[in-house]
Short mmCIF file of C-alpha atoms in Angstrom, two decimals:
data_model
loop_
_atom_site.label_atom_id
_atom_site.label_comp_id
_atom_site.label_asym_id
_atom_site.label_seq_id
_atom_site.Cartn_x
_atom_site.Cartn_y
_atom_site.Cartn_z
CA UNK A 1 27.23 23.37 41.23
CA UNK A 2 27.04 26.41 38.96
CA UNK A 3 28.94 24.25 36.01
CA UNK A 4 25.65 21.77 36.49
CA UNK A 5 22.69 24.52 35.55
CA UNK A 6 25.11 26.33 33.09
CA UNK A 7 27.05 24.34 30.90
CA UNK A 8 29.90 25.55 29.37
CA UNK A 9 29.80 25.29 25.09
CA UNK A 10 32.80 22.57 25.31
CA UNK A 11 30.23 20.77 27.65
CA UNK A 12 27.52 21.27 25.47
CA UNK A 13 29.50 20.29 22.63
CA UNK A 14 31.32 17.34 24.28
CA UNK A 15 27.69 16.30 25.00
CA UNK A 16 26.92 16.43 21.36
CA UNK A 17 29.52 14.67 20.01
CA UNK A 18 29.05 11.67 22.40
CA UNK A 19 24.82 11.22 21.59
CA UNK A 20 26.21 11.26 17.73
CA UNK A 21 28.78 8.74 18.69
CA UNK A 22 26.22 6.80 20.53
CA UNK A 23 23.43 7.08 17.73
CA UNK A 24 26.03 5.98 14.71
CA UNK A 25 27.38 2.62 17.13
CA UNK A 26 23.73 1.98 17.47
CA UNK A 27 22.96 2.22 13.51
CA UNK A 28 26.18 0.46 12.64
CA UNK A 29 24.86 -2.19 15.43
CA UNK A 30 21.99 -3.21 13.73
CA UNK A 31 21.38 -6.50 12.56
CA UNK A 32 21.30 -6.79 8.46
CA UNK A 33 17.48 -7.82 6.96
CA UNK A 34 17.43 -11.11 5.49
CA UNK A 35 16.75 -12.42 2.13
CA UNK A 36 13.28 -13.27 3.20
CA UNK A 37 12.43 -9.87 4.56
CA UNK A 38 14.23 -8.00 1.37
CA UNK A 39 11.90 -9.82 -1.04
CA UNK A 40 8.79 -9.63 1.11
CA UNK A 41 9.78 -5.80 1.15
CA UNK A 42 10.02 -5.87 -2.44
CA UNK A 43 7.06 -7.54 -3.13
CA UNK A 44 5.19 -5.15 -1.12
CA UNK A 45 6.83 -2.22 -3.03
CA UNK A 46 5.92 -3.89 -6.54
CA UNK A 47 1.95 -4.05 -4.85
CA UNK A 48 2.33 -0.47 -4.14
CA UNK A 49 3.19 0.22 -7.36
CA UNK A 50 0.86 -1.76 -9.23
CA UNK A 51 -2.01 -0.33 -7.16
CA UNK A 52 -0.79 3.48 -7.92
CA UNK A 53 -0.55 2.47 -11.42
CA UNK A 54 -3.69 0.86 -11.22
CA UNK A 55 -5.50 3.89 -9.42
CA UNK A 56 -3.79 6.25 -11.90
CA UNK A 57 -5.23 4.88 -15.04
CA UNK A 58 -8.78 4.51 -13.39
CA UNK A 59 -8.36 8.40 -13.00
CA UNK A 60 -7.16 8.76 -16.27
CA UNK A 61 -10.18 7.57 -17.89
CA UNK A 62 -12.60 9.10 -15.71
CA UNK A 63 -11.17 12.28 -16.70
CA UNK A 64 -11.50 11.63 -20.56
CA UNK A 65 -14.97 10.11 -19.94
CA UNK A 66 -16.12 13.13 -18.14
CA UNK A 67 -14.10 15.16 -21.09
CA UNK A 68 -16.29 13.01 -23.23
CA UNK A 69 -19.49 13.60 -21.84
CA UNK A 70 -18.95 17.75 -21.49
CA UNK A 71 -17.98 17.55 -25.42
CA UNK A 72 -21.29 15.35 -25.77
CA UNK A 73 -23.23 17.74 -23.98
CA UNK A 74 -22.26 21.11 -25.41
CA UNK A 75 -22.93 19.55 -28.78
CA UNK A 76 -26.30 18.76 -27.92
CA UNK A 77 -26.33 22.12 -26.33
CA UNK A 78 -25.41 24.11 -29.83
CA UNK A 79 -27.62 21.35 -32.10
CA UNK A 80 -30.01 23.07 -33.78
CA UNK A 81 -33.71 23.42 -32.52
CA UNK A 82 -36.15 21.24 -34.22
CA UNK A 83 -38.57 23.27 -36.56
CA UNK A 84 -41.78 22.27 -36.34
CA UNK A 85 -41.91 21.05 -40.30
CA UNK A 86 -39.02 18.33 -38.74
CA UNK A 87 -41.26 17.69 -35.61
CA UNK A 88 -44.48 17.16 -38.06
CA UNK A 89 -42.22 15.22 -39.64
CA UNK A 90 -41.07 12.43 -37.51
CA UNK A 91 -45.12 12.31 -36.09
CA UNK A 92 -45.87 11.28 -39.27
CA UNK A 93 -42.87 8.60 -39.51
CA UNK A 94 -43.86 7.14 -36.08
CA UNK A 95 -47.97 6.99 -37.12
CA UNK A 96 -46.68 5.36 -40.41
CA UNK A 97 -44.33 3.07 -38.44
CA UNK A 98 -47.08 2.45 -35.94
CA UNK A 99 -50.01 1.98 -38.42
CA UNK A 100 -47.64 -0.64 -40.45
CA UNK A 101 -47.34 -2.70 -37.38
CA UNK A 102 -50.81 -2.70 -36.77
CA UNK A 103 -52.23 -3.61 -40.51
CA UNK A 104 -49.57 -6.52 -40.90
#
């Protein structure tokens, strides 16, 4: 009973040999997928794909539109302030614009 608890390494490795034998008769034993099942695999693949692709250029273009709007935003930022001889300035066009409308 001592062979039992310990195993010798040519056990072991006996063992071994016989669950890879096992597991290869069992892979070599399995049936071969059909034509049906290759191209439904296929066409799932191709969906997978077009979906990545899909997802990928969605992120694509909110990256350059959020590119777009920093860029937009620090040139607002660095624009010039407005004098006050340019704020007098386009008052006066929108009480001429205004008064134009009104005298028509």
């Amino acid at each position: 009973m001592a062979s039992f608890k310990n195993p010798t390494f040519q056990d072991r490795a006996g063992q071994a040999a016989a669950a890879k034998q096992k597991a290869l008769e069992q892979l070599r034993l399995r049936p071969e997928p059909d034509d049906a099942e290759l191209a439904q695999r296929k066409a799932a693949e191709a969906s997978r794909k077009a979906v990545r692709a899909e997802k990928s250029a969605a992120k694509k273009a909110a990256a350059e539109e959020a590119a777009q709007l920093k860029a937009r935003a620090k040139e607002k930022a660095s624009a010039p302030a407005p004098t006050e001889a340019d704020r007098k300035a386009a008052r006066d066009a929108r009480y001429a614009a205004r008064q134009a409308r009104i005298n028509r």
